[in-house]
Short mmCIF file of C-alpha atoms in Angstrom, two decimals:
data_model
loop_
_atom_site.label_atom_id
_atom_site.label_comp_id
_atom_site.label_asym_id
_atom_site.label_seq_id
_atom_site.Cartn_x
_atom_site.Cartn_y
_atom_site.Cartn_z
CA MET A 255 98.19 45.43 78.95
CA LYS A 256 98.22 43.83 75.50
CA LYS A 257 100.77 41.27 76.78
CA ILE A 258 98.59 40.46 79.80
CA LEU A 259 95.47 39.91 77.64
CA PHE A 260 97.47 37.77 75.15
CA ALA A 261 98.83 35.59 77.97
CA LEU A 262 95.35 35.10 79.42
CA LEU A 263 93.91 34.11 76.02
CA MET A 264 96.73 31.64 75.45
CA ALA A 265 96.12 30.13 78.88
CA LEU A 266 92.39 29.74 78.10
CA THR A 267 93.13 28.13 74.74
CA ILE A 268 95.58 25.63 76.19
CA SER A 269 93.16 24.72 78.98
CA LEU A 270 90.42 24.00 76.43
CA LEU A 271 92.77 21.85 74.40
CA LEU A 272 93.85 19.82 77.45
CA VAL A 273 90.23 19.20 78.39
CA SER A 274 89.31 17.96 74.91
CA CYS A 275 92.41 15.87 74.09
CA GLY A 276 93.78 12.71 75.82
CA VAL A 277 97.43 11.63 75.88
CA GLN A 278 98.32 9.57 72.78
CA GLY A 279 99.81 6.06 73.49
CA GLU A 280 102.12 3.90 71.39
CA LYS A 281 100.81 2.68 68.03
CA GLY A 282 99.65 -1.01 68.12
CA ASP A 283 99.52 -3.71 65.41
CA LYS A 284 96.82 -3.31 62.81
CA GLY A 285 93.86 -5.59 63.56
CA GLU A 286 91.60 -7.44 61.14
CA THR A 287 88.72 -5.64 59.60
CA GLY A 288 85.54 -6.43 61.48
CA ALA A 289 82.09 -7.09 60.10
CA LYS A 290 79.99 -4.03 59.32
CA GLY A 291 77.67 -3.30 62.21
CA ASP A 292 74.07 -2.22 62.20
CA THR A 293 73.33 1.51 61.84
CA GLY A 294 72.85 3.02 65.30
CA GLU A 295 70.10 5.39 66.44
CA GLN A 296 70.59 9.17 66.00
CA GLY A 297 72.06 10.79 69.10
CA GLU A 298 70.71 13.84 70.92
CA LYS A 299 71.48 17.26 69.50
CA GLY A 300 74.54 18.78 71.15
CA GLU A 301 74.66 22.16 72.91
CA THR A 302 75.27 25.27 70.83
CA GLY A 303 78.85 26.44 71.15
CA LYS A 304 79.89 29.90 72.39
CA GLY A 305 82.56 32.38 71.45
CA VAL A 306 84.24 35.37 73.11
CA ASP A 307 82.27 38.60 72.59
CA ARG A 308 84.50 41.13 74.38
CA PHE A 309 86.88 41.83 77.29
CA GLU A 310 86.37 44.54 79.92
CA ILE A 311 88.32 45.69 82.97
CA VAL A 312 86.01 46.41 85.89
CA ASP A 313 87.57 47.71 89.14
CA GLY A 314 90.89 46.27 88.06
CA GLU A 315 89.54 42.79 87.22
CA LEU A 316 89.38 41.20 83.74
CA ILE A 317 85.86 40.13 82.70
CA ILE A 318 85.29 37.96 79.59
CA TYR A 319 81.84 38.24 78.00
CA TYR A 320 80.72 35.35 75.79
CA THR A 321 78.37 35.37 72.80
CA ASP A 322 75.71 33.39 74.71
CA GLY A 323 75.35 36.19 77.27
CA THR A 324 77.39 34.60 80.04
CA SER A 325 80.59 36.06 81.51
CA GLN A 326 83.63 34.93 83.44
CA ASN A 327 85.69 36.93 85.95
CA LEU A 328 89.37 36.10 85.58
CA GLY A 329 90.35 38.13 88.60
CA LYS A 330 92.71 41.03 89.33
CA ILE A 331 94.94 42.35 86.56
CA GLU A 332 98.29 43.18 88.02
CA GLY A 333 99.87 46.45 86.79
CA GLU A 334 96.65 48.51 86.53
CA THR A 335 97.69 50.63 89.53
CA GLU A 336 101.32 50.81 88.48
CA GLY A 337 102.79 54.25 88.87
CA THR A 338 105.13 55.86 91.31
CA ASP A 339 104.54 54.58 94.86
CA GLY A 340 103.20 57.19 97.21
CA LEU A 341 100.81 58.94 94.84
CA GLU A 342 97.36 59.60 96.26
CA TYR A 343 94.08 59.16 94.39
CA TYR A 344 90.63 60.63 95.07
CA PRO A 345 87.41 59.47 93.35
CA LEU A 346 85.43 61.90 91.20
CA ASP A 347 81.69 62.00 90.59
CA ASP A 348 82.06 60.46 87.14
CA GLY A 349 83.82 57.39 88.54
CA THR A 350 87.32 58.44 87.48
CA TYR A 351 90.19 59.57 89.72
CA VAL A 352 92.16 62.75 90.46
CA VAL A 353 95.80 62.24 91.44
CA SER A 354 97.88 64.13 94.00
CA GLY A 355 101.54 64.00 94.88
CA GLY A 356 101.20 62.32 98.27
CA THR A 357 104.62 61.31 99.55
CA THR A 358 106.34 61.52 96.14
CA THR A 359 107.16 65.23 96.12
CA PHE A 360 110.81 64.64 97.14
CA LEU A 361 111.49 62.42 94.10
CA GLU A 362 113.26 63.39 90.87
CA LYS A 363 111.09 61.24 88.59
CA ILE A 364 107.36 60.57 88.87
CA GLU A 365 105.09 58.51 86.68
CA ILE A 366 101.33 59.01 86.85
CA PRO A 367 99.44 55.84 85.86
CA LYS A 368 96.66 55.82 83.30
CA TYR A 369 94.40 53.74 85.56
CA TYR A 370 93.82 53.33 89.26
CA LYS A 371 91.61 50.43 90.43
CA GLY A 372 90.59 49.91 86.84
CA LYS A 373 89.31 53.48 86.46
CA ALA A 374 90.96 56.25 84.46
CA VAL A 375 93.04 58.96 86.11
CA THR A 376 91.61 62.12 84.48
CA GLN A 377 92.76 65.05 86.59
CA ILE A 378 95.88 66.31 88.34
CA LYS A 379 94.74 67.88 91.60
CA ASN A 380 95.21 71.52 92.54
CA ARG A 381 98.67 71.92 94.15
CA ALA A 382 99.34 68.22 93.54
CA PHE A 383 103.14 68.61 93.20
CA GLN A 384 103.55 72.16 94.53
CA ASN A 385 107.08 72.91 95.79
CA ALA A 386 108.44 69.56 94.59
CA LYS A 387 111.82 71.21 93.94
CA ASN A 388 113.65 67.92 93.28
CA LEU A 389 111.29 66.93 90.48
CA LYS A 390 113.01 66.81 87.10
CA GLU A 391 110.80 64.53 85.04
CA ILE A 392 107.13 63.60 85.17
CA THR A 393 105.08 61.34 82.91
CA ILE A 394 101.45 62.33 82.37
CA PRO A 395 99.25 59.68 80.73
CA ASP A 396 96.80 60.42 77.90
CA SER A 397 93.84 59.80 80.22
CA VAL A 398 94.38 63.16 81.95
CA THR A 399 92.11 65.97 80.72
CA SER A 400 92.94 68.83 83.13
CA ILE A 401 95.94 70.07 85.09
CA GLY A 402 94.82 71.80 88.29
CA ASP A 403 95.69 75.20 89.69
CA GLU A 404 99.24 75.45 91.07
CA ALA A 405 99.75 71.75 90.24
CA PHE A 406 103.52 72.18 89.61
CA GLN A 407 104.07 75.60 91.14
CA ASN A 408 107.64 76.21 92.21
CA CYS A 409 108.98 72.91 90.82
CA THR A 410 112.28 74.68 90.18
CA GLY A 411 114.08 71.51 89.01
CA LEU A 412 111.58 70.65 86.25
CA THR A 413 113.31 71.18 82.89
CA SER A 414 110.70 69.96 80.38
CA ILE A 415 107.23 68.53 80.27
CA GLU A 416 105.11 66.88 77.61
CA ILE A 417 101.44 67.59 78.05
CA PRO A 418 99.35 64.85 76.37
CA SER A 419 96.76 65.64 73.70
CA SER A 420 93.98 64.60 76.06
CA VAL A 421 94.43 67.76 78.18
CA THR A 422 91.91 70.55 77.49
CA SER A 423 92.73 73.03 80.27
CA ILE A 424 95.83 74.20 82.10
CA GLY A 425 94.95 75.69 85.48
CA GLY A 426 95.97 78.96 87.01
CA ALA A 427 99.60 79.09 88.20
CA ALA A 428 100.01 75.49 87.10
CA PHE A 429 103.72 75.96 86.32
CA LEU A 430 104.33 79.19 88.23
CA TYR A 431 108.05 79.74 89.01
CA CYS A 432 109.23 76.61 87.25
CA SER A 433 112.41 78.54 86.55
CA SER A 434 114.34 75.64 84.96
CA LEU A 435 111.58 74.82 82.49
CA THR A 436 113.08 75.37 79.04
CA ASN A 437 110.64 73.46 76.89
CA VAL A 438 106.90 72.85 77.06
CA THR A 439 104.63 71.40 74.39
CA ILE A 440 101.05 72.64 74.57
CA PRO A 441 98.83 70.22 72.59
CA ASP A 442 96.09 71.35 70.23
CA SER A 443 93.46 69.94 72.62
CA VAL A 444 93.97 72.82 75.07
CA THR A 445 91.33 75.57 74.83
CA SER A 446 92.39 77.85 77.66
CA ILE A 447 95.62 78.76 79.46
CA GLY A 448 94.95 79.82 83.07
CA SER A 449 96.09 82.91 84.90
CA SER A 450 99.82 82.88 85.78
CA ALA A 451 100.07 79.41 84.23
CA PHE A 452 103.71 79.88 83.18
CA SER A 453 104.51 83.06 85.06
CA GLY A 454 108.12 83.30 86.24
CA CYS A 455 109.35 80.52 83.93
CA THR A 456 112.55 82.44 83.25
CA GLY A 457 114.15 79.53 81.37
CA LEU A 458 111.46 79.40 78.67
CA THR A 459 112.74 80.71 75.35
CA SER A 460 109.89 79.96 72.98
CA VAL A 461 106.22 78.97 73.21
CA THR A 462 103.82 77.85 70.50
CA ILE A 463 100.18 78.24 71.46
CA PRO A 464 98.02 75.87 69.35
CA ASP A 465 95.01 76.80 67.22
CA SER A 466 92.60 75.34 69.77
CA VAL A 467 93.29 78.03 72.40
CA THR A 468 90.77 80.88 72.57
CA SER A 469 91.82 82.61 75.80
CA ILE A 470 95.08 83.38 77.57
CA GLY A 471 94.72 84.23 81.25
CA SER A 472 96.06 87.20 83.20
CA PHE A 473 99.83 87.06 83.90
CA ALA A 474 99.97 83.77 81.95
CA PHE A 475 103.58 84.34 80.79
CA SER A 476 104.54 87.37 82.90
CA GLY A 477 108.13 87.47 84.04
CA CYS A 478 109.32 85.00 81.40
CA THR A 479 112.43 87.12 80.85
CA GLY A 480 114.10 84.55 78.60
CA LEU A 481 111.16 84.28 76.27
CA THR A 482 112.14 85.48 72.77
CA SER A 483 109.35 84.00 70.64
CA VAL A 484 105.61 83.42 71.14
CA THR A 485 103.29 82.04 68.46
CA ILE A 486 99.71 83.20 68.96
CA PRO A 487 97.02 81.62 66.71
CA ASP A 488 94.06 83.40 65.13
CA SER A 489 91.75 81.44 67.41
CA VAL A 490 92.67 83.66 70.40
CA THR A 491 89.95 86.19 71.16
CA SER A 492 90.88 87.34 74.66
CA ILE A 493 94.11 87.94 76.55
CA GLY A 494 94.08 88.77 80.26
CA GLU A 495 95.88 91.62 81.94
CA SER A 496 99.69 91.54 82.05
CA ALA A 497 99.79 88.20 80.20
CA PHE A 498 103.20 89.13 78.75
CA TYR A 499 104.31 91.62 81.38
CA ASN A 500 108.09 91.85 81.76
CA CYS A 501 108.80 89.47 78.86
CA SER A 502 111.75 91.72 78.15
CA SER A 503 113.37 89.56 75.45
CA LEU A 504 110.34 89.12 73.15
CA THR A 505 110.78 89.81 69.46
CA TYR A 506 107.81 91.58 67.83
CA ASN A 507 106.38 92.11 64.34
CA GLU A 508 106.00 95.76 63.26
CA TYR A 509 103.22 97.50 61.37
CA ASP A 510 102.50 101.24 61.16
CA ASN A 511 103.71 102.56 64.51
CA ALA A 512 102.88 99.46 66.53
CA TYR A 513 104.36 96.13 67.61
CA TYR A 514 102.50 92.82 67.28
CA LEU A 515 102.61 89.12 68.10
CA GLY A 516 101.06 86.45 65.89
CA ASN A 517 101.91 83.44 63.75
CA ASP A 518 103.43 82.61 60.37
CA ASP A 519 100.19 83.16 58.48
CA ASN A 520 99.10 86.20 60.48
CA PRO A 521 101.87 88.05 62.32
CA TYR A 522 99.43 90.67 63.62
CA VAL A 523 96.96 88.79 65.83
CA VAL A 524 97.69 90.89 68.90
CA LEU A 525 98.76 94.54 68.95
CA ILE A 526 101.05 94.66 71.98
CA LYS A 527 102.19 98.26 72.14
CA ALA A 528 102.89 101.44 70.24
CA LYS A 529 106.40 101.89 68.85
CA ASP A 530 106.85 104.73 71.29
CA GLU A 531 104.79 107.36 73.12
CA SER A 532 105.56 110.07 70.56
CA ILE A 533 103.50 108.57 67.67
CA THR A 534 100.75 110.82 66.20
CA SER A 535 98.66 108.23 64.37
CA CYS A 536 98.19 104.48 63.96
CA THR A 537 96.27 102.30 61.53
CA ILE A 538 95.80 98.98 63.19
CA ASN A 539 96.41 95.99 60.91
CA GLU A 540 93.24 94.62 59.34
CA ASN A 541 93.95 91.11 60.63
CA THR A 542 94.36 92.15 64.28
CA LYS A 543 91.97 90.58 66.76
CA VAL A 544 93.16 91.81 70.15
CA ILE A 545 94.50 95.18 71.28
CA TYR A 546 96.55 94.48 74.37
CA GLU A 547 96.23 96.37 77.64
CA GLU A 548 97.95 99.78 77.87
CA ALA A 549 98.96 99.43 74.21
CA PHE A 550 98.71 103.22 73.60
CA LYS A 551 98.70 104.44 77.19
CA ASP A 552 100.28 107.90 77.59
CA CYS A 553 100.62 108.45 73.82
CA ALA A 554 99.72 112.08 74.35
CA SER A 555 100.50 113.09 70.72
CA LEU A 556 98.25 110.41 69.20
CA THR A 557 95.39 112.19 67.44
CA SER A 558 93.59 109.43 65.53
CA VAL A 559 93.44 105.66 65.40
CA THR A 560 91.55 103.29 63.08
CA ILE A 561 90.45 99.95 64.53
CA GLY A 562 89.76 97.21 61.97
CA ASP A 563 86.62 95.12 61.73
CA ASN A 564 88.35 91.96 62.98
CA VAL A 565 89.18 93.35 66.43
CA THR A 566 87.18 91.61 69.16
CA SER A 567 88.92 92.79 72.33
CA ILE A 568 90.26 96.12 73.62
CA GLY A 569 92.26 95.72 76.82
CA ASP A 570 92.40 97.61 80.12
CA GLU A 571 93.68 101.21 79.88
CA THR A 572 94.48 100.75 76.17
CA PHE A 573 94.14 104.45 75.31
CA ARG A 574 94.35 105.91 78.82
CA ASN A 575 95.78 109.42 78.95
CA CYS A 576 95.89 109.83 75.19
CA THR A 577 95.09 113.49 75.76
CA GLY A 578 95.50 114.48 72.08
CA LEU A 579 93.20 111.74 70.72
CA THR A 580 90.26 113.36 68.95
CA ASN A 581 88.84 110.51 66.90
CA VAL A 582 88.56 106.73 67.31
CA THR A 583 86.37 104.25 65.41
CA ILE A 584 85.09 101.21 67.25
CA PRO A 585 83.67 98.43 65.01
CA ASP A 586 80.72 96.23 65.88
CA SER A 587 83.07 93.23 65.94
CA VAL A 588 84.33 94.28 69.39
CA THR A 589 82.97 91.99 72.10
CA SER A 590 84.91 93.22 75.15
CA ILE A 591 86.37 96.52 76.32
CA GLY A 592 88.59 96.62 79.39
CA TYR A 593 88.61 98.81 82.44
CA ALA A 594 89.45 102.51 81.88
CA ALA A 595 90.18 101.87 78.20
CA PHE A 596 89.56 105.51 77.25
CA ASP A 597 90.06 107.29 80.58
CA ASP A 598 91.57 110.80 80.43
CA CYS A 599 91.16 111.06 76.64
CA LEU A 600 90.24 114.68 77.13
CA SER A 601 90.00 115.66 73.45
CA LEU A 602 87.76 112.88 72.16
CA THR A 603 84.79 113.75 69.97
CA TYR A 604 81.66 111.83 70.97
CA ASN A 605 78.27 111.02 69.56
CA GLU A 606 75.34 112.13 71.71
CA TYR A 607 72.07 110.38 72.56
CA ASP A 608 69.65 111.11 75.44
CA ASN A 609 71.93 112.45 78.19
CA ALA A 610 74.95 110.31 77.28
CA TYR A 611 78.05 110.37 75.06
CA TYR A 612 79.06 107.46 72.81
CA LEU A 613 81.80 106.08 70.58
CA GLY A 614 81.15 103.85 67.55
CA ASN A 615 81.39 103.78 63.78
CA ASP A 616 79.63 105.16 60.72
CA ASN A 617 76.96 102.44 60.73
CA ASN A 618 76.51 102.38 64.50
CA PRO A 619 77.67 105.50 66.33
CA TYR A 620 76.52 104.09 69.69
CA VAL A 621 78.61 100.96 70.27
CA VAL A 622 80.01 102.18 73.60
CA LEU A 623 78.29 104.47 76.08
CA MET A 624 81.31 106.37 77.38
CA LYS A 625 79.82 108.72 79.99
CA ALA A 626 76.83 110.76 81.07
CA LYS A 627 76.52 114.29 79.66
CA ASP A 628 77.02 115.54 83.19
CA THR A 629 76.46 114.36 86.76
CA SER A 630 73.19 116.33 87.11
CA ILE A 631 71.10 114.16 84.74
CA THR A 632 67.96 112.55 86.20
CA SER A 633 67.28 109.87 83.59
CA CYS A 634 68.89 108.11 80.61
CA THR A 635 67.56 105.81 77.94
CA ILE A 636 70.52 103.87 76.53
CA ASN A 637 70.55 103.57 72.74
CA GLU A 638 69.11 100.31 71.42
CA ASN A 639 72.31 99.55 69.47
CA THR A 640 74.69 99.99 72.43
CA LYS A 641 76.81 96.99 73.41
CA PHE A 642 78.96 98.38 76.26
CA ILE A 643 78.52 100.70 79.20
CA HIS A 644 82.02 101.94 79.92
CA SER A 645 83.61 101.86 83.36
CA GLU A 646 82.41 104.70 85.63
CA ALA A 647 80.07 105.95 82.87
CA PHE A 648 77.50 107.30 85.36
CA ARG A 649 79.79 107.75 88.34
CA GLY A 650 78.54 110.39 90.77
CA CYS A 651 75.20 110.96 88.99
CA THR A 652 73.43 111.39 92.33
CA SER A 653 70.23 112.78 90.75
CA LEU A 654 69.83 109.83 88.34
CA THR A 655 66.62 107.98 89.28
CA SER A 656 66.03 105.65 86.32
CA VAL A 657 67.96 103.99 83.52
CA ALA A 658 66.61 101.84 80.68
CA ILE A 659 69.15 99.28 79.49
CA GLY A 660 68.41 97.86 76.02
CA ASP A 661 68.59 94.21 75.01
CA SER A 662 71.71 94.87 72.93
CA VAL A 663 73.90 95.65 75.98
CA THR A 664 76.32 92.81 76.78
CA SER A 665 78.73 94.44 79.20
CA ILE A 666 78.56 96.83 82.14
CA GLY A 667 81.97 98.15 83.18
CA TYR A 668 83.68 98.61 86.50
CA GLY A 669 81.96 101.20 88.70
CA ALA A 670 79.51 102.09 85.92
CA PHE A 671 76.90 103.43 88.36
CA LEU A 672 79.23 104.17 91.27
CA GLY A 673 77.68 106.53 93.83
CA CYS A 674 74.29 106.92 92.05
CA THR A 675 72.51 107.40 95.38
CA GLY A 676 69.21 108.49 93.78
CA LEU A 677 68.86 105.41 91.57
CA THR A 678 66.00 103.29 92.94
CA SER A 679 65.65 100.48 90.42
CA ILE A 680 67.35 99.08 87.36
CA THR A 681 66.51 96.17 85.05
CA ILE A 682 69.45 94.22 83.62
CA GLY A 683 68.62 92.33 80.41
CA ASP A 684 69.55 88.72 79.90
CA SER A 685 71.86 89.84 77.10
CA VAL A 686 74.35 91.13 79.74
CA THR A 687 77.10 88.54 80.06
CA SER A 688 79.68 90.66 81.85
CA ILE A 689 79.50 93.08 84.81
CA GLY A 690 82.61 94.61 86.35
CA SER A 691 83.43 94.98 90.01
CA ASP A 692 81.70 97.68 92.07
CA ALA A 693 79.28 98.38 89.22
CA PHE A 694 76.59 99.56 91.66
CA ARG A 695 78.71 100.47 94.65
CA GLY A 696 77.21 103.21 96.78
CA CYS A 697 73.78 102.96 95.12
CA THR A 698 72.15 103.03 98.55
CA SER A 699 68.52 103.16 97.30
CA LEU A 700 68.80 100.61 94.51
CA THR A 701 66.84 97.42 93.84
CA ILE A 702 68.17 95.34 90.94
CA TYR A 703 65.93 93.27 88.66
CA CYS A 704 67.75 90.75 86.44
CA GLU A 705 66.19 89.10 83.41
CA ALA A 706 68.60 86.23 83.92
CA THR A 707 67.21 83.38 86.02
CA SER A 708 70.46 83.09 87.99
CA GLU A 709 73.80 84.87 88.17
CA PRO A 710 75.83 84.43 84.94
CA SER A 711 79.39 83.15 85.32
CA GLY A 712 80.82 86.22 83.56
CA TRP A 713 79.66 88.65 86.23
CA TYR A 714 82.49 89.76 88.48
CA SER A 715 82.19 88.31 91.99
CA ASN A 716 82.10 91.80 93.47
CA TRP A 717 79.62 93.32 90.99
CA ASN A 718 77.06 94.00 93.75
CA SER A 719 79.57 95.09 96.39
CA SER A 720 76.97 97.15 98.29
CA SER A 721 74.77 94.06 98.61
CA ARG A 722 71.69 95.72 97.13
CA PRO A 723 68.56 93.55 96.83
CA VAL A 724 68.58 91.44 93.64
CA TYR A 725 65.57 89.77 92.01
CA TRP A 726 65.89 87.05 89.33
CA TYR A 727 63.38 86.43 86.58
CA SER A 728 60.91 83.56 86.78
CA GLU A 729 58.11 83.19 84.25
CA GLU A 730 56.20 80.80 86.55
CA GLU A 731 55.56 81.27 90.25
CA PRO A 732 58.71 79.88 91.85
CA THR A 733 58.62 76.95 94.24
CA ARG A 734 62.20 77.52 95.45
CA SER A 735 63.26 80.15 97.96
CA GLY A 736 64.74 83.47 96.86
CA ASN A 737 63.78 86.79 95.27
CA TYR A 738 61.98 86.50 91.91
CA TRP A 739 59.96 88.69 89.59
CA HIS A 740 58.10 88.60 86.27
CA TYR A 741 56.34 90.94 83.86
CA VAL A 742 52.62 91.69 84.18
CA ASP A 743 51.42 93.76 81.23
CA GLY A 744 54.98 94.90 80.71
CA VAL A 745 55.43 96.02 84.34
CA VAL A 746 58.06 94.54 86.65
CA THR A 747 56.15 92.57 89.32
CA VAL A 748 57.67 90.75 92.27
CA TRP A 749 56.47 87.24 93.04
CA GLU A 750 55.08 87.34 96.60
#
């Protein structure tokens, strides 16, 4: 592009010179000096000159803007759509383009251009190069910001890929089953790695996840049997289920009866698993942020565990079937607790508050509402300091007719109110950012009032699996269709 612009500028300069200069003839004899003439009248003032203000490419054409406000279109710039022939482009709402494989998927080498028709190519389409088994090399320009779901799935010939620093997200299953992929560079612009993004990449031996990443999706690296080293930064706060399942060659860091993954400065970011099922105690490292799913599952001899104040996430089934566990401390730093995290912990000692049992810490004994006192309760006021309602906490409480959920609750677990056939209404505060699947399944008499004005993105798609009536909050009388409510003197009132 720089060469094209330079050539155009040179052409303009030469044209101007040719216009202003005549062709010089041969030098003649010097003539005699003539008499001095009279002074002539002053001529008219000439026009103000103009300079070049800037260049722009619009729809593949070069426009020159001058300092006097005028412009000149120099026409089409060849090379702006250069890239591998056969690629397909689709316009996006922001004026840029998303690229797809088109007829190129049989090729060994593909180059994606930075521009198409003068507009940036910013996305690689979902399934763009899926099953391109001959593909060995692909060039991704630094205009691309996202790689779509399954974009390179089953590209079994792809051996390496350089993801540019412009990319912020890697979609689900983006490189699923790229079994020849031995090297991948994830830039520090990426904030999330999608579900199954690198699952089945059996040729991968090491992966460095940059400091910008905060979440690693479910099954992200599952089945990477050749993976021996993973660097996980302190920025990671959540890891999806089975993210490292069947990574049988991984090397771990060890600390007091548990194995960890991390980085050079903090080797203990994620507690992956107990050393073995026979351990009796474990003090989790003070720098640990995530306790991985099933980390202590079936550790029947484990009697106590101390969770540090830096832990933010406890995975699915983390302590399931720890039948000897009598005491666990859960700090206020925890922001998510997975499905069935404490199921079948038959010996646990709980804290009690109004018809429910809780786990927590010395300063807040009520962080997690674990379960109802028994299935015969008729009402329950959840403690004002509670953050989580555990999965199946009120399951089968058929006599329960009312529940008050405080503003501190952020998460309602899977099947939390499963089969509560007597429950007629419930108000969900706008503090709730996560609701698990089947949370109200079988609540045949229930009407749900949500303080949120619309469904939050963190609520599981199947949270209202029994399709109970749902009303959303609206301070003013709504003009749009739907079910809405508001408070009148503190009483839930439906807008008619």
